[in-house]
């Protein structure tokens, strides 16, 4: 495990909301992160599909981790996610890539994909540097 992965895992251990929602990091490198969610009954809405809030939380955590790869600290400033499709079971992944890194803000694009690579959601999150 490289230094960036170790630093990211140490930060994520403190993220109670992410851990409560069973979200896991799969990959992290400079300006890029992939997170996963194994669909469970508690992640589903009343229609048996993955709850939109679970998808949004997955995307927020993946984009935030991509932003943090420069070693600074960030908080979410805004996020837009377009829900396109959904699934009932399996694994969904959020693939996040930094599009722009400024002095105090970072813009990160994200695609959320299903088991078979189907695009479930797509969006952008902006982050504000707090140190």
PDB file of C-alpha atoms in Angstrom:
ATOM      1  CA  UNK A   1       0.000   0.000   0.000  1.00  0.00           C
ATOM      2  CA  UNK A   2       1.467   3.365  -1.008  1.00  0.00           C
ATOM      3  CA  UNK A   3       1.580   6.534   1.123  1.00  0.00           C
ATOM      4  CA  UNK A   4      -1.478   8.135  -0.534  1.00  0.00           C
ATOM      5  CA  UNK A   5      -3.580   5.017   0.092  1.00  0.00           C
ATOM      6  CA  UNK A   6      -2.436   4.865   3.729  1.00  0.00           C
ATOM      7  CA  UNK A   7      -3.197   8.558   4.292  1.00  0.00           C
ATOM      8  CA  UNK A   8      -6.621   8.209   2.634  1.00  0.00           C
ATOM      9  CA  UNK A   9      -7.558   5.132   4.675  1.00  0.00           C
ATOM     10  CA  UNK A  10      -6.521   6.893   7.903  1.00  0.00           C
ATOM     11  CA  UNK A  11      -8.793   9.842   7.038  1.00  0.00           C
ATOM     12  CA  UNK A  12     -11.678   7.575   6.017  1.00  0.00           C
ATOM     13  CA  UNK A  13     -11.567   5.641   9.308  1.00  0.00           C
ATOM     14  CA  UNK A  14     -12.874   8.833  10.935  1.00  0.00           C
ATOM     15  CA  UNK A  15     -15.785   9.119   8.471  1.00  0.00           C
ATOM     16  CA  UNK A  16     -18.592   7.596  10.523  1.00  0.00           C
ATOM     17  CA  UNK A  17     -21.316   8.390   7.982  1.00  0.00           C
ATOM     18  CA  UNK A  18     -19.447   6.648   5.163  1.00  0.00           C
ATOM     19  CA  UNK A  19     -18.738   3.612   7.326  1.00  0.00           C
ATOM     20  CA  UNK A  20     -22.331   3.487   8.595  1.00  0.00           C
ATOM     21  CA  UNK A  21     -23.472   3.313   4.971  1.00  0.00           C
ATOM     22  CA  UNK A  22     -21.021   0.491   4.102  1.00  0.00           C
ATOM     23  CA  UNK A  23     -19.132   2.546   1.507  1.00  0.00           C
ATOM     24  CA  UNK A  24     -15.593   1.366   0.762  1.00  0.00           C
ATOM     25  CA  UNK A  25     -12.620   2.770  -1.104  1.00  0.00           C
ATOM     26  CA  UNK A  26     -11.428   0.586  -3.975  1.00  0.00           C
ATOM     27  CA  UNK A  27      -8.777   2.778  -5.560  1.00  0.00           C
ATOM     28  CA  UNK A  28      -7.150   6.139  -4.996  1.00  0.00           C
ATOM     29  CA  UNK A  29      -4.416   7.930  -6.906  1.00  0.00           C
ATOM     30  CA  UNK A  30      -3.566  11.569  -7.552  1.00  0.00           C
ATOM     31  CA  UNK A  31      -6.807  13.356  -8.633  1.00  0.00           C
ATOM     32  CA  UNK A  32      -8.772  10.087  -8.935  1.00  0.00           C
ATOM     33  CA  UNK A  33     -10.775   7.764  -6.674  1.00  0.00           C
ATOM     34  CA  UNK A  34     -13.141   4.812  -7.023  1.00  0.00           C
ATOM     35  CA  UNK A  35     -15.550   3.891  -4.214  1.00  0.00           C
ATOM     36  CA  UNK A  36     -18.024   1.035  -4.013  1.00  0.00           C
ATOM     37  CA  UNK A  37     -21.282   0.181  -2.348  1.00  0.00           C
ATOM     38  CA  UNK A  38     -22.523  -3.385  -1.996  1.00  0.00           C
ATOM     39  CA  UNK A  39     -26.303  -3.006  -2.190  1.00  0.00           C
ATOM     40  CA  UNK A  40     -27.955  -4.152   1.048  1.00  0.00           C
ATOM     41  CA  UNK A  41     -31.568  -4.012   2.232  1.00  0.00           C
ATOM     42  CA  UNK A  42     -30.827  -0.878   4.263  1.00  0.00           C
ATOM     43  CA  UNK A  43     -29.561   0.902   1.081  1.00  0.00           C
ATOM     44  CA  UNK A  44     -32.868   0.416  -0.752  1.00  0.00           C
ATOM     45  CA  UNK A  45     -35.872   2.708  -1.040  1.00  0.00           C
ATOM     46  CA  UNK A  46     -39.512   1.588  -0.683  1.00  0.00           C
ATOM     47  CA  UNK A  47     -39.466   0.406  -4.334  1.00  0.00           C
ATOM     48  CA  UNK A  48     -36.564  -1.966  -3.743  1.00  0.00           C
ATOM     49  CA  UNK A  49     -34.059   0.144  -5.687  1.00  0.00           C
ATOM     50  CA  UNK A  50     -30.901   1.785  -4.336  1.00  0.00           C
ATOM     51  CA  UNK A  51     -31.958   4.906  -2.440  1.00  0.00           C
ATOM     52  CA  UNK A  52     -30.942   8.147  -4.154  1.00  0.00           C
ATOM     53  CA  UNK A  53     -29.378   9.351  -0.919  1.00  0.00           C
ATOM     54  CA  UNK A  54     -27.117   6.287  -0.850  1.00  0.00           C
ATOM     55  CA  UNK A  55     -25.992   6.979  -4.425  1.00  0.00           C
ATOM     56  CA  UNK A  56     -25.392  10.653  -3.603  1.00  0.00           C
ATOM     57  CA  UNK A  57     -23.424   9.739  -0.470  1.00  0.00           C
ATOM     58  CA  UNK A  58     -21.288   7.311  -2.484  1.00  0.00           C
ATOM     59  CA  UNK A  59     -20.579  10.027  -5.076  1.00  0.00           C
ATOM     60  CA  UNK A  60     -19.798  12.660  -2.430  1.00  0.00           C
ATOM     61  CA  UNK A  61     -17.289  10.396  -0.688  1.00  0.00           C
ATOM     62  CA  UNK A  62     -15.535   9.386  -3.913  1.00  0.00           C
ATOM     63  CA  UNK A  63     -15.267  12.968  -5.168  1.00  0.00           C
ATOM     64  CA  UNK A  64     -14.121  14.213  -1.773  1.00  0.00           C
ATOM     65  CA  UNK A  65     -11.372  11.637  -1.652  1.00  0.00           C
ATOM     66  CA  UNK A  66     -10.220  12.584  -5.160  1.00  0.00           C
ATOM     67  CA  UNK A  67     -10.077  16.227  -4.015  1.00  0.00           C
ATOM     68  CA  UNK A  68      -8.066  15.319  -0.897  1.00  0.00           C
ATOM     69  CA  UNK A  69      -5.292  13.608  -2.892  1.00  0.00           C
ATOM     70  CA  UNK A  70      -3.250  16.825  -2.906  1.00  0.00           C
ATOM     71  CA  UNK A  71      -2.858  16.499   0.886  1.00  0.00           C
ATOM     72  CA  UNK A  72      -5.050  19.477   1.793  1.00  0.00           C
ATOM     73  CA  UNK A  73      -8.388  19.391   3.658  1.00  0.00           C
ATOM     74  CA  UNK A  74     -11.714  20.070   1.933  1.00  0.00           C
ATOM     75  CA  UNK A  75     -15.430  20.273   2.623  1.00  0.00           C
ATOM     76  CA  UNK A  76     -18.190  19.841   0.057  1.00  0.00           C
ATOM     77  CA  UNK A  77     -19.286  23.187  -1.325  1.00  0.00           C
ATOM     78  CA  UNK A  78     -21.920  21.975  -3.792  1.00  0.00           C
ATOM     79  CA  UNK A  79     -22.941  18.863  -5.637  1.00  0.00           C
ATOM     80  CA  UNK A  80     -25.107  18.044  -8.617  1.00  0.00           C
ATOM     81  CA  UNK A  81     -26.004  14.487  -9.488  1.00  0.00           C
ATOM     82  CA  UNK A  82     -28.215  13.415 -12.386  1.00  0.00           C
ATOM     83  CA  UNK A  83     -29.939  10.092 -11.675  1.00  0.00           C
ATOM     84  CA  UNK A  84     -30.284   8.118 -14.917  1.00  0.00           C
ATOM     85  CA  UNK A  85     -30.947   4.501 -13.965  1.00  0.00           C
ATOM     86  CA  UNK A  86     -30.980   2.303 -10.894  1.00  0.00           C
ATOM     87  CA  UNK A  87     -30.517  -1.296  -9.787  1.00  0.00           C
ATOM     88  CA  UNK A  88     -31.828  -3.556  -7.049  1.00  0.00           C
ATOM     89  CA  UNK A  89     -28.770  -5.574  -6.041  1.00  0.00           C
ATOM     90  CA  UNK A  90     -25.076  -6.052  -6.624  1.00  0.00           C
ATOM     91  CA  UNK A  91     -22.351  -3.452  -6.475  1.00  0.00           C
ATOM     92  CA  UNK A  92     -22.355   0.160  -7.600  1.00  0.00           C
ATOM     93  CA  UNK A  93     -19.188   2.198  -8.038  1.00  0.00           C
ATOM     94  CA  UNK A  94     -18.466   5.916  -8.077  1.00  0.00           C
ATOM     95  CA  UNK A  95     -15.548   6.899 -10.286  1.00  0.00           C
ATOM     96  CA  UNK A  96     -14.340  10.420  -9.499  1.00  0.00           C
ATOM     97  CA  UNK A  97     -11.793  12.547 -11.355  1.00  0.00           C
ATOM     98  CA  UNK A  98     -10.587  16.071 -10.591  1.00  0.00           C
ATOM     99  CA  UNK A  99     -11.428  18.396 -13.480  1.00  0.00           C
ATOM    100  CA  UNK A 100     -10.022  21.622 -12.024  1.00  0.00           C
ATOM    101  CA  UNK A 101      -7.872  22.399  -8.998  1.00  0.00           C
ATOM    102  CA  UNK A 102      -7.604  26.019  -7.904  1.00  0.00           C
ATOM    103  CA  UNK A 103      -6.122  27.745  -4.858  1.00  0.00           C
ATOM    104  CA  UNK A 104      -9.242  27.376  -2.715  1.00  0.00           C
ATOM    105  CA  UNK A 105     -11.671  25.191  -4.695  1.00  0.00           C
ATOM    106  CA  UNK A 106     -11.641  21.905  -6.571  1.00  0.00           C
ATOM    107  CA  UNK A 107     -14.149  20.677  -9.166  1.00  0.00           C
ATOM    108  CA  UNK A 108     -14.572  16.896  -9.401  1.00  0.00           C
ATOM    109  CA  UNK A 109     -16.604  14.954 -11.980  1.00  0.00           C
ATOM    110  CA  UNK A 110     -18.213  11.654 -11.001  1.00  0.00           C
ATOM    111  CA  UNK A 111     -19.898   8.744 -12.768  1.00  0.00           C
ATOM    112  CA  UNK A 112     -21.787   6.136 -10.775  1.00  0.00           C
ATOM    113  CA  UNK A 113     -21.925   2.802 -12.592  1.00  0.00           C
ATOM    114  CA  UNK A 114     -23.663  -0.500 -11.978  1.00  0.00           C
ATOM    115  CA  UNK A 115     -22.372  -4.068 -12.038  1.00  0.00           C
ATOM    116  CA  UNK A 116     -22.343  -4.263 -15.810  1.00  0.00           C
ATOM    117  CA  UNK A 117     -20.877  -0.788 -16.351  1.00  0.00           C
ATOM    118  CA  UNK A 118     -24.269   0.836 -16.950  1.00  0.00           C
ATOM    119  CA  UNK A 119     -24.219   4.529 -16.105  1.00  0.00           C
ATOM    120  CA  UNK A 120     -26.573   5.050 -13.157  1.00  0.00           C
ATOM    121  CA  UNK A 121     -25.771   8.686 -12.311  1.00  0.00           C
ATOM    122  CA  UNK A 122     -23.391  11.434 -13.354  1.00  0.00           C
ATOM    123  CA  UNK A 123     -22.488  14.784 -11.861  1.00  0.00           C
ATOM    124  CA  UNK A 124     -20.006  17.243 -10.430  1.00  0.00           C
ATOM    125  CA  UNK A 125     -19.065  18.276  -6.902  1.00  0.00           C
ATOM    126  CA  UNK A 126     -17.113  21.326  -5.823  1.00  0.00           C
ATOM    127  CA  UNK A 127     -15.006  21.448  -2.674  1.00  0.00           C
ATOM    128  CA  UNK A 128     -13.650  24.312  -0.608  1.00  0.00           C
ATOM    129  CA  UNK A 129     -10.171  24.063   0.879  1.00  0.00           C
ATOM    130  CA  UNK A 130     -10.109  24.573   4.647  1.00  0.00           C
ATOM    131  CA  UNK A 131      -6.398  23.947   5.107  1.00  0.00           C
TER     132      UNK A 131
END
